[in-house]
mmCIF file of C-alpha atoms in Angstrom:
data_model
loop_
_atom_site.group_PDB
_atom_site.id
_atom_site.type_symbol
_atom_site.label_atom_id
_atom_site.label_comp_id
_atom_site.label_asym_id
_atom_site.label_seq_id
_atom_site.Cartn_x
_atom_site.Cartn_y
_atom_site.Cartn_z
ATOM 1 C CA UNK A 1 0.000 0.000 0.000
ATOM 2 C CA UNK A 2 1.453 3.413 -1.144
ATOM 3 C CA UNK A 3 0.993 6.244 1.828
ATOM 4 C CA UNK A 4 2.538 9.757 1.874
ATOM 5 C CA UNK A 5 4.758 10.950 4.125
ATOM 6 C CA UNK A 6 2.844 14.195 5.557
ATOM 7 C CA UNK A 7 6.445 16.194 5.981
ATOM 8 C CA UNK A 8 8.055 15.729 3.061
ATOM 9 C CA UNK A 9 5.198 14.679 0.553
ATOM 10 C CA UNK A 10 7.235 11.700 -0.425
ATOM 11 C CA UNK A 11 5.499 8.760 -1.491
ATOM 12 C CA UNK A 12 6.129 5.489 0.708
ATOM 13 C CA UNK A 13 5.731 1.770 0.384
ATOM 14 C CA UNK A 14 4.023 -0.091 3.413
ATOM 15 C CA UNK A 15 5.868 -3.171 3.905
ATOM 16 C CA UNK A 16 4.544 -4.257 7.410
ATOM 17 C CA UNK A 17 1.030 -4.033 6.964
ATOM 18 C CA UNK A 18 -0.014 -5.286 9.913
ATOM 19 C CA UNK A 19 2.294 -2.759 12.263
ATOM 20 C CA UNK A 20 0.084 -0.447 9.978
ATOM 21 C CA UNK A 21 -3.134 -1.570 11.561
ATOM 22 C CA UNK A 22 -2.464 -2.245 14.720
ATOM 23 C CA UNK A 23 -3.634 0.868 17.126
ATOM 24 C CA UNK A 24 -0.698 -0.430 19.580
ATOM 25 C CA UNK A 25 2.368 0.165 17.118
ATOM 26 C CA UNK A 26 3.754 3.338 17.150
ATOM 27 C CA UNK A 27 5.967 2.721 13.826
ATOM 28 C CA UNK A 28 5.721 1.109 10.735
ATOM 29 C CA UNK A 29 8.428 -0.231 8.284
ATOM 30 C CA UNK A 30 8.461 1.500 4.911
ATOM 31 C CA UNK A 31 10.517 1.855 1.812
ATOM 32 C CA UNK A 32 10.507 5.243 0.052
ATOM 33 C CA UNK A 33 9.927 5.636 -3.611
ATOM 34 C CA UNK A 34 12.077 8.054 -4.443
ATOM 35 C CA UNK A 35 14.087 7.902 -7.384
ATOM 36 C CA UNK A 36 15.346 5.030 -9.599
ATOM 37 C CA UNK A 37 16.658 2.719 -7.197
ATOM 38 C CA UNK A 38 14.538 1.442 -4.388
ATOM 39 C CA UNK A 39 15.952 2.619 -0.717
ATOM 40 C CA UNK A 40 16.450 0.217 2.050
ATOM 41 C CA UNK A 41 13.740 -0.106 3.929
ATOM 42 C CA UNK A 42 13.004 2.232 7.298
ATOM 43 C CA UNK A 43 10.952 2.505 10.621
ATOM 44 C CA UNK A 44 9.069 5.657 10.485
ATOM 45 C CA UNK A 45 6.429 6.876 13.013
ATOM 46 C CA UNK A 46 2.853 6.265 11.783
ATOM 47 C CA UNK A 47 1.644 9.912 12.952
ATOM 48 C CA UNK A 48 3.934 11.043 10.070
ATOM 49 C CA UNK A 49 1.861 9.614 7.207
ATOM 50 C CA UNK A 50 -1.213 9.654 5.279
ATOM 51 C CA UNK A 51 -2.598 8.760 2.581
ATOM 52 C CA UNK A 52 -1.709 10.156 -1.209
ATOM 53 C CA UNK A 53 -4.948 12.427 -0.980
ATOM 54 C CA UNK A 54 -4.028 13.630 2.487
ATOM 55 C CA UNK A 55 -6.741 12.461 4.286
ATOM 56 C CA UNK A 56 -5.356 11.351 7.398
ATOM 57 C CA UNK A 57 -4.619 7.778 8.761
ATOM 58 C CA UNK A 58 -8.187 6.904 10.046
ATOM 59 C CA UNK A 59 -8.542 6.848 14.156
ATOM 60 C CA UNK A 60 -8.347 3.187 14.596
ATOM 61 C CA UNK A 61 -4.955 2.596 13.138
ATOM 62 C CA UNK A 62 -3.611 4.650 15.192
ATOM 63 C CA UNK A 63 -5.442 5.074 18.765
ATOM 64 C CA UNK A 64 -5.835 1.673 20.780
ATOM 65 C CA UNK A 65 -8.253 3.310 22.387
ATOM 66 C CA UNK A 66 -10.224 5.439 20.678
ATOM 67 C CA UNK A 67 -13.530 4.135 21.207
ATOM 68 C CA UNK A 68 -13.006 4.777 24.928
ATOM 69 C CA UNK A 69 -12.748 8.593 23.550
ATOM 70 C CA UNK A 70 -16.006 8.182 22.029
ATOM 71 C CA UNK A 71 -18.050 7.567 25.321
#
């Protein structure tokens, strides 16, 4: 799954898909697509991305415990 880094605007690869999910992991492992040669891949923080239209990352991907929030 392609994502955007919000910062920079770069375009990243989601290699750990289920870190991405998971309300309880901070980071995610991703592999930027800049460029001609793919980069090694990295750990980035998951409050730094979303997704190529901007929207942001929705609630449950990255709050454990947002439906306490909701009560």
């Amino acid at each position: 799954m392609f994502l955007k880094e919000s910062r920079t605007g770069d375009l990243v690869d989601v290699i750990d898909m289920s870190s991405l999910i998971n309300p309880f992991s901070s980071h995610v492992k991703v592999q930027y697509q800049s460029g001609e040669d793919l980069a090694d891949p990295v750990t980035i923080d998951k409050q730094n991305l979303a997704f190529p239209s901007g929207e942001e990352l929705p609630e449950c991907w990255i709050n454990g415990y947002y439906r306490h929030s909701q009560r």
